[in-house]
Coordinates of C-alpha atoms in Angstrom, one line a residue:
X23 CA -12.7 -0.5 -41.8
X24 CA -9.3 0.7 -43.2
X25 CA -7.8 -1.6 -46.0
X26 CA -5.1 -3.5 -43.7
X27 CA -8.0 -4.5 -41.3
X28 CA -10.0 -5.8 -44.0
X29 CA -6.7 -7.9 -45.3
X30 CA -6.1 -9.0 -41.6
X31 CA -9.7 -10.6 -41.7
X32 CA -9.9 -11.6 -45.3
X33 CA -7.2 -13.8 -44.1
X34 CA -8.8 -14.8 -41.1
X35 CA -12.0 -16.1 -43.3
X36 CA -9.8 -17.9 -45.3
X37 CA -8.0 -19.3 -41.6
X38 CA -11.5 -20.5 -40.6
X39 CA -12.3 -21.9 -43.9
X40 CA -8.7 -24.4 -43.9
X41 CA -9.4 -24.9 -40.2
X42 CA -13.1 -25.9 -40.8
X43 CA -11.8 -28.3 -43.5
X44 CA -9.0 -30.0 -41.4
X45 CA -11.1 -30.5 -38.6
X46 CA -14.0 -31.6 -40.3
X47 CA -14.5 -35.4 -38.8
X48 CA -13.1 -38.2 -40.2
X49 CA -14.4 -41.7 -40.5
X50 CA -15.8 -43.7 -37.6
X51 CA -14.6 -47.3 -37.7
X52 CA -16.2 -49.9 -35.5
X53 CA -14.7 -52.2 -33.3
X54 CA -13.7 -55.0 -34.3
X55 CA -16.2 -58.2 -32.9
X56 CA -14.3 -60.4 -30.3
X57 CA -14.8 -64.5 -30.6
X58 CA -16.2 -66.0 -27.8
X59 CA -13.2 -66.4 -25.5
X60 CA -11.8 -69.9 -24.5
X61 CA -12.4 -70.5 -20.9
X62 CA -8.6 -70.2 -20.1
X63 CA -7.0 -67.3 -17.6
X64 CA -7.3 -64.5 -19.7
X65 CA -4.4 -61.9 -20.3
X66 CA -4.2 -58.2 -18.4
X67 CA -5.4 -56.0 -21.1
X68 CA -3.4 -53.7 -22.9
X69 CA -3.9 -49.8 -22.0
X70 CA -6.4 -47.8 -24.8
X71 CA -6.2 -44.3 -25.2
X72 CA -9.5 -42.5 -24.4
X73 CA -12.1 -42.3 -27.4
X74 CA -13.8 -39.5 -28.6
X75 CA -16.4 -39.3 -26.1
X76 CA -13.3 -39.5 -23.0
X77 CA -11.7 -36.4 -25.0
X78 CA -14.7 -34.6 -25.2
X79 CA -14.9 -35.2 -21.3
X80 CA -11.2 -33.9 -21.2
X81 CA -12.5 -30.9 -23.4
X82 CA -15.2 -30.0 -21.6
X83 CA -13.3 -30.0 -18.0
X84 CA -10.3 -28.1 -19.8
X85 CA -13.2 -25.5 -20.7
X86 CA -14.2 -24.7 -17.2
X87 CA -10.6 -25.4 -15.5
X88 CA -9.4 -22.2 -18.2
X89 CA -13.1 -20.7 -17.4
X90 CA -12.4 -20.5 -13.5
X91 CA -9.1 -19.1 -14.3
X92 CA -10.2 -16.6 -16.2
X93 CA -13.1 -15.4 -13.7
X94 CA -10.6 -15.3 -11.0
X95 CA -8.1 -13.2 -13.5
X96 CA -10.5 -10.7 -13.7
X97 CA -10.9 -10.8 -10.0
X98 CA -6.9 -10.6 -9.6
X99 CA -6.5 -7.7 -11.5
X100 CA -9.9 -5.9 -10.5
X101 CA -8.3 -5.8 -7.1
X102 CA -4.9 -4.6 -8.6
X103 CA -6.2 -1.8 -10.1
X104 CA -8.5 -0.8 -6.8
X105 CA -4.8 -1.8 -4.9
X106 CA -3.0 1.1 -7.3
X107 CA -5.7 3.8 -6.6
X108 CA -6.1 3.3 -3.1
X109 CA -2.5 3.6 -2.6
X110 CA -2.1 6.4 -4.3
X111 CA -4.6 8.4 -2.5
X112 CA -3.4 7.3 1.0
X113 CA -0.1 8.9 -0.2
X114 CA -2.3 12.2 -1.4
X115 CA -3.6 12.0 2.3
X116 CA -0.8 11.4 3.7
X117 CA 0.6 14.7 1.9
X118 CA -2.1 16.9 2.8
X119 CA -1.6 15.2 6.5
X120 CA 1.9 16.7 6.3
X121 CA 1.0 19.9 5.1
X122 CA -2.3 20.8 7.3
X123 CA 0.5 20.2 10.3
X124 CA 2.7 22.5 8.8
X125 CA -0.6 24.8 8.5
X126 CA -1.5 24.5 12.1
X127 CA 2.1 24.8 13.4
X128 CA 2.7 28.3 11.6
X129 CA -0.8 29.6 13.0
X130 CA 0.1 28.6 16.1
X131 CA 3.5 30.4 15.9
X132 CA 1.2 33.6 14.9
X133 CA -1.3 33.5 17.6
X134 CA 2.1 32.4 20.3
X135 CA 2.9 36.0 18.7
X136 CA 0.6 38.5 19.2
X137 CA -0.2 36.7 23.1
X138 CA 3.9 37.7 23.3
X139 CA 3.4 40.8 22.3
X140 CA 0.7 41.5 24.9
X141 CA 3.0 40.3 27.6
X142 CA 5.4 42.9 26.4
X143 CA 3.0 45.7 26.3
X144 CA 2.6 45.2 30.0
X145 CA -0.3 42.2 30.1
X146 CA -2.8 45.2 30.0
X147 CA -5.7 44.2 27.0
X148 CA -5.6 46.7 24.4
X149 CA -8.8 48.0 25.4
X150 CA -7.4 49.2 28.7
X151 CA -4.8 51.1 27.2
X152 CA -7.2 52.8 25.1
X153 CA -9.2 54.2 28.0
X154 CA -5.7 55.2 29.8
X155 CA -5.1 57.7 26.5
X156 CA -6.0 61.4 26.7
X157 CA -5.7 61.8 22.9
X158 CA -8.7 61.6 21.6
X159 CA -7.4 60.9 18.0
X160 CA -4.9 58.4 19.5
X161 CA -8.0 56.8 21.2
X162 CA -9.7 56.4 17.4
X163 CA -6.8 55.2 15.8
X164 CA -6.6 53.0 18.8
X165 CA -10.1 51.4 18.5
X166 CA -9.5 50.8 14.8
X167 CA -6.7 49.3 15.5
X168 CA -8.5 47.3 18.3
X169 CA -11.4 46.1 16.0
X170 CA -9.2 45.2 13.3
X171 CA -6.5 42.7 15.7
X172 CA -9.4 41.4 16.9
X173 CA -10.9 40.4 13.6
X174 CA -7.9 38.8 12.9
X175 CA -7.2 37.1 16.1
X176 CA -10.6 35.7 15.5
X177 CA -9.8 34.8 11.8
X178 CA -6.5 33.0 13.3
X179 CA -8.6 31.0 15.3
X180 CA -11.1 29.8 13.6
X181 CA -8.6 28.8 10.9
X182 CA -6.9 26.9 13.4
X183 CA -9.9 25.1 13.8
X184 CA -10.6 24.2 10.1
X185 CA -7.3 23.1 9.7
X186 CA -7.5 21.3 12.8
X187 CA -11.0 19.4 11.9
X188 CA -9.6 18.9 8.0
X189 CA -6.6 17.1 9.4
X190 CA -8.9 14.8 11.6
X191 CA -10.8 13.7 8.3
X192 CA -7.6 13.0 6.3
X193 CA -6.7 11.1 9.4
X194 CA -10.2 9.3 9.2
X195 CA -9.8 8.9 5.1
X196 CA -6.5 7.4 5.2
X197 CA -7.5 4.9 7.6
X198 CA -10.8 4.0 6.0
X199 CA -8.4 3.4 2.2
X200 CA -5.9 1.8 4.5
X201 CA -9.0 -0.7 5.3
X202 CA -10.5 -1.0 1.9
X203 CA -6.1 -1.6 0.8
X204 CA -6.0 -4.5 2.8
X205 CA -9.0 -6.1 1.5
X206 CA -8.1 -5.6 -1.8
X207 CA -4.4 -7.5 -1.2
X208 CA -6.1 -10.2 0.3
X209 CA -8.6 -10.6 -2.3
X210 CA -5.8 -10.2 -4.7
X211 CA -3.8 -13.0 -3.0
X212 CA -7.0 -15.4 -2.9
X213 CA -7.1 -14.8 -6.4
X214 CA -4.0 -15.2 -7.4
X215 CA -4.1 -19.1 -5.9
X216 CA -7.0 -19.5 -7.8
X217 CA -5.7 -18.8 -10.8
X218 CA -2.7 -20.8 -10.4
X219 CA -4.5 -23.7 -9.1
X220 CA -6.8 -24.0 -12.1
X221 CA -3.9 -23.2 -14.6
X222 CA -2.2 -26.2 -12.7
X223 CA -4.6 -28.6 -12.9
X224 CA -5.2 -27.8 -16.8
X225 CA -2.3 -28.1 -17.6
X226 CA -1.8 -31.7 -15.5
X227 CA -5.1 -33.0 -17.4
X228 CA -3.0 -31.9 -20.7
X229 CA 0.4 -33.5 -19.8
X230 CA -1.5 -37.1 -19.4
X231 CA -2.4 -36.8 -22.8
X232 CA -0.4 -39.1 -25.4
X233 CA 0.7 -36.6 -28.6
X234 CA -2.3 -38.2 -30.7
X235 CA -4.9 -37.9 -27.8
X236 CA -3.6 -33.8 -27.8
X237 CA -4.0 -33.9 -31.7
X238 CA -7.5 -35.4 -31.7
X239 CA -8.3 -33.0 -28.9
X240 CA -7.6 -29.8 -31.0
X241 CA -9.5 -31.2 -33.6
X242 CA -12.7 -31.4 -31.2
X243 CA -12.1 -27.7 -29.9
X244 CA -11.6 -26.7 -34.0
X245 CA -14.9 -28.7 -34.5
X246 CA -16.5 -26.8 -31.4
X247 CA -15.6 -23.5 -32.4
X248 CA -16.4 -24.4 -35.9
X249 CA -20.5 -25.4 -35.2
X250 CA -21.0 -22.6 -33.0
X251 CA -19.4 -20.1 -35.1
X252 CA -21.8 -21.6 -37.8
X253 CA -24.8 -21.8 -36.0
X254 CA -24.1 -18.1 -34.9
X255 CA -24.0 -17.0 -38.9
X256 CA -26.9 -18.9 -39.2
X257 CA -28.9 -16.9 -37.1
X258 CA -28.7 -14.7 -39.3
X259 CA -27.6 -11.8 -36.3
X260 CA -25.1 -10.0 -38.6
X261 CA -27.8 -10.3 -41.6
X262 CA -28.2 -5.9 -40.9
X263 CA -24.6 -5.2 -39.8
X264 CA -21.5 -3.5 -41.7
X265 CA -21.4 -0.3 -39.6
X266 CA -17.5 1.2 -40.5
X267 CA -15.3 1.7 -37.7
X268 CA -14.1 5.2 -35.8
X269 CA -11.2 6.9 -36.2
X270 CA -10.4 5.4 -32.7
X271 CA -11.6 2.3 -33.5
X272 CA -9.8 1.6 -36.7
X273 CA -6.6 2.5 -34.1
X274 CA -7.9 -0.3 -31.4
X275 CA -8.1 -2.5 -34.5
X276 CA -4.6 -1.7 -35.6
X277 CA -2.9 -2.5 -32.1
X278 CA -4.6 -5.3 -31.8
X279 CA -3.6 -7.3 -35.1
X280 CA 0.0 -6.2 -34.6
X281 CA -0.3 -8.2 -31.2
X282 CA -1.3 -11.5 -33.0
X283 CA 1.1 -14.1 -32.1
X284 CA 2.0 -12.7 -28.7
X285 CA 1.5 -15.2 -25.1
X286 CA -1.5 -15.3 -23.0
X287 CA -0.2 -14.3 -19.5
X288 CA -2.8 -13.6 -17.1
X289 CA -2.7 -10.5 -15.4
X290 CA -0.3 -8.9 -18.4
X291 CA -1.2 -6.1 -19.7
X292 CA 1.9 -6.2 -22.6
X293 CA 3.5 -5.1 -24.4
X294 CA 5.2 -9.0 -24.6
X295 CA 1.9 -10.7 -23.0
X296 CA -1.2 -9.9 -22.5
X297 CA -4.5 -11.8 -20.9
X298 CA -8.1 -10.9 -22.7
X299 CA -8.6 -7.7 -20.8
X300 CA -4.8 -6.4 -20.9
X301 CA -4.9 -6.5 -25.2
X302 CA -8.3 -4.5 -25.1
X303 CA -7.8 -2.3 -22.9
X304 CA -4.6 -1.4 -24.4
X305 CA -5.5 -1.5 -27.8
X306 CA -7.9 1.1 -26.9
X307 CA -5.5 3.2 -24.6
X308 CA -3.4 3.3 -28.3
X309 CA -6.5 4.8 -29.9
X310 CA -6.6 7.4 -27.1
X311 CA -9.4 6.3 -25.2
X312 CA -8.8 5.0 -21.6
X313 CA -11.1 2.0 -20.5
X314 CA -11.7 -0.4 -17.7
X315 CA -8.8 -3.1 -17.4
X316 CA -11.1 -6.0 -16.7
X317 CA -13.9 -7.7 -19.1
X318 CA -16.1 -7.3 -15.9
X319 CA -16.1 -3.5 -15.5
X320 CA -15.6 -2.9 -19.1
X321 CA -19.4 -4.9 -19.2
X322 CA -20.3 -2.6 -16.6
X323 CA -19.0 1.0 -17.3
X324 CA -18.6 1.1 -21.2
X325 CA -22.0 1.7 -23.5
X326 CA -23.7 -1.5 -24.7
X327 CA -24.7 -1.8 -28.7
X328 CA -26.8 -4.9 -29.9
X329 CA -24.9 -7.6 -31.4
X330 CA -26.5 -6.7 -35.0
X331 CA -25.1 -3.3 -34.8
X332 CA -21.3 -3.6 -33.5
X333 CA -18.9 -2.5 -35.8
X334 CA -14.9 -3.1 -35.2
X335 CA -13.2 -1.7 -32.4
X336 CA -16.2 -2.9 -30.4
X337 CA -15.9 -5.3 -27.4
X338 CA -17.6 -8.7 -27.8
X339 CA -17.7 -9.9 -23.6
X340 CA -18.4 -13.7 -23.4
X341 CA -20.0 -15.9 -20.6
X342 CA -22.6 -15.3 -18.2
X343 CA -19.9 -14.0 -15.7
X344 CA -18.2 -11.7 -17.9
X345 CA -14.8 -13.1 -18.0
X346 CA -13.7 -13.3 -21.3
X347 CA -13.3 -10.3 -23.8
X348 CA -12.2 -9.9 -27.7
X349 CA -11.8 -6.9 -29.8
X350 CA -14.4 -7.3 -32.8
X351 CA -12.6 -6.6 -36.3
X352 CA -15.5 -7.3 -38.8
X353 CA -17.2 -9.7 -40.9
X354 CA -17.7 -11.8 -37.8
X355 CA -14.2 -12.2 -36.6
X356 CA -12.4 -10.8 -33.2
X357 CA -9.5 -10.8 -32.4
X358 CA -8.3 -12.0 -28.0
X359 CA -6.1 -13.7 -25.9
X360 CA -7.9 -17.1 -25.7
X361 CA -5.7 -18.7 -22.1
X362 CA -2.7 -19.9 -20.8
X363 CA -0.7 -22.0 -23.6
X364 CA -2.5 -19.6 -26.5
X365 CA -1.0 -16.6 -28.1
X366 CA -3.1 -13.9 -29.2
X367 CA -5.2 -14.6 -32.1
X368 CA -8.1 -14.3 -34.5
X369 CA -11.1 -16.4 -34.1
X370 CA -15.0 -16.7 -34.9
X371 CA -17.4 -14.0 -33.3
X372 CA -20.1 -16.9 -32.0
X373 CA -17.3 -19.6 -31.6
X374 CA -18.1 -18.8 -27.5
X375 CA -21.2 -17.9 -25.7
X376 CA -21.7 -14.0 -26.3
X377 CA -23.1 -11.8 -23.3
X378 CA -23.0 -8.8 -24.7
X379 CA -20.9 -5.8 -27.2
X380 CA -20.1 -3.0 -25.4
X381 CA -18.7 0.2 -27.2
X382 CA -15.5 2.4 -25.9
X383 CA -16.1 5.6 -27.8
X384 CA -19.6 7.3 -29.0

């Protein structure tokens, strides 16, 4: 890895370290005991904020809330991609559509033709006048002549035909991607409201939160991150790894970090926002190699490496469902778009459940 990577996660080690430190947990006081009361109408009690174990409740449900999103992200832009491609080939139907006519319409014009220029010659078939000739070097030239227009009226012909049967199957094509367009928008549209209903509903859990209940709850996703990042060193999985990066992969290491800072935005592909699948993708469309845009397909098309042996410029894809993708940098760092409220960022290999590393170029 090239000497700004390695700063980029030198700095990230040290990140973890503060983070680790800051959010390390504090002392747990107890309650304080309550008398025995006095058997007198006792006051409405005073609102508490939630304790630990309530945030960690609100933790977990912000954790699927942003999961869901995420899962139907990739479904939103999965069908946005298949949207563009289908489009664009009904337009490269419709074009050959226009010029098979144009095809059929000038062959018609050239077998309307020569049927005119029997008329003229008296509605006699050429064969007749051939017997009709006393020269008997007219009569050869004649049957040559014959064979040949023949040939070629039969060429006409069975042109008309192809072009004829090819424009039936554009006509069939175009309808079937017409079809398979239409799905695609409305699976686009369903997932679009999915998205925005679980981005919604986060972010109504997180506006009941006092400022101290939002501060003690980024402590408990630090502390989190921080045990299973640990527990994934611990392992012992990256005991064998320190492969170097590619040429290309040093470059989708490179894009990447200059994106740190930037806002989640699902469905963004940058170069302001970007969701998980938009910054990898694109980070390794700027090394010259073209990928899937979601963490799904990229799981599904791209070469899979054991987690021991990834190298940066890999992709780390998280969950059981695939929805969540980082660019691995080295030394057990990556570097994503984590969800809506987050900016791009570097973050702990094992600080989510890993499915699989999947490798972009050979």
């Amino acid at each position: 890895m090239g000497s700004g990577v390695r700063s980029v996660t030198t700095t990230a080690i040290a990140l973890a370290c503060a983070a680790a430190i800051l959010s390390a947990p504090g002392v747990a006081y107890a309650a304080p005991t309550t008398p025995t009361p006095i058997p007198t109408p006792a006051p409405t009690p005073a609102p508490t904020s939630p304790g630990t174990k309530d945030l960690e409740a609100v933790r977990m449900k912000l954790d699927t809330l942003y999961h869901d999103a995420a899962a139907a992200t990739d479904a939103y832009n999965l069908a946005e991609e298949r949207t563009g491609k289908q489009s664009a080939q009904i337009v490269g139907l419709a074009r050959e559509i226009v010029e098979g006519k144009a095809r059929l319409d000038d062959l018609r014009e050239r077998v309307g033709a020569a049927a005119r220029a029997q008329y003229r010659a008296g509605g006699l078939p050429d064969e007749a006048h051939l017997m009709l000739s006393d020269d008997p070097r007219e009569f050869l030239d004649g049957a040559g002549r014959i064979r040949q227009g023949d040939q070629a009226t039969k060429g006409l012909l069975a042109e008309m035909e192809r072009t004829q049967k090819d424009l039936e199957q554009y006509a069939r094509d175009a309808a079937a991607q017409w079809k398979k367009l239409e799905a695609n928008r409305e699976a686009k549209a369903k997932a679009k409201k999915k998205v925005e209903e679980r981005i919604a509903a986060a972010e109504k859990v997180e506006s009941e939160l006092e400022t101290e209940e939002k501060e003690r709850l980024a402590k408990l996703e630090q502390q989190a991150a921080h045990r299973a990042q640990t527990a994934w060193l611990d392992s012992g999985v990256l005991d064998d790894a320190g492969g170097s990066a590619s040429t290309q992969g040093e470059k989708a290491v490179r894009y990447a970090t200059a994106q740190i800072g930037k806002p989640y935005e699902w469905g963004a592909e940058g170069p302001k926002t970007f969701d998980c699948s938009g910054l990898t993708s694109q980070a390794w469309a700027a090394a010259g190699q073209g990928i899937p845009r979601t963490s799904q397909e990229q799981w599904k098309q791209l070469d899979r490496v054991a987690v021991g042996a990834m190298r940066p410029g890999d992709l780390i894809i998280y969950n059981s469902d695939a929805s969540h993708v980082a660019l691995y940098i080295g030394d057990g760092a990556i570097i994503h778009a984590p969800r809506p409220g987050r900016t791009v960022t570097i973050a702990g290999a094992g600080s989510m459940p890993i499915l699989g590393v999947v490798r972009p170029d050979k």
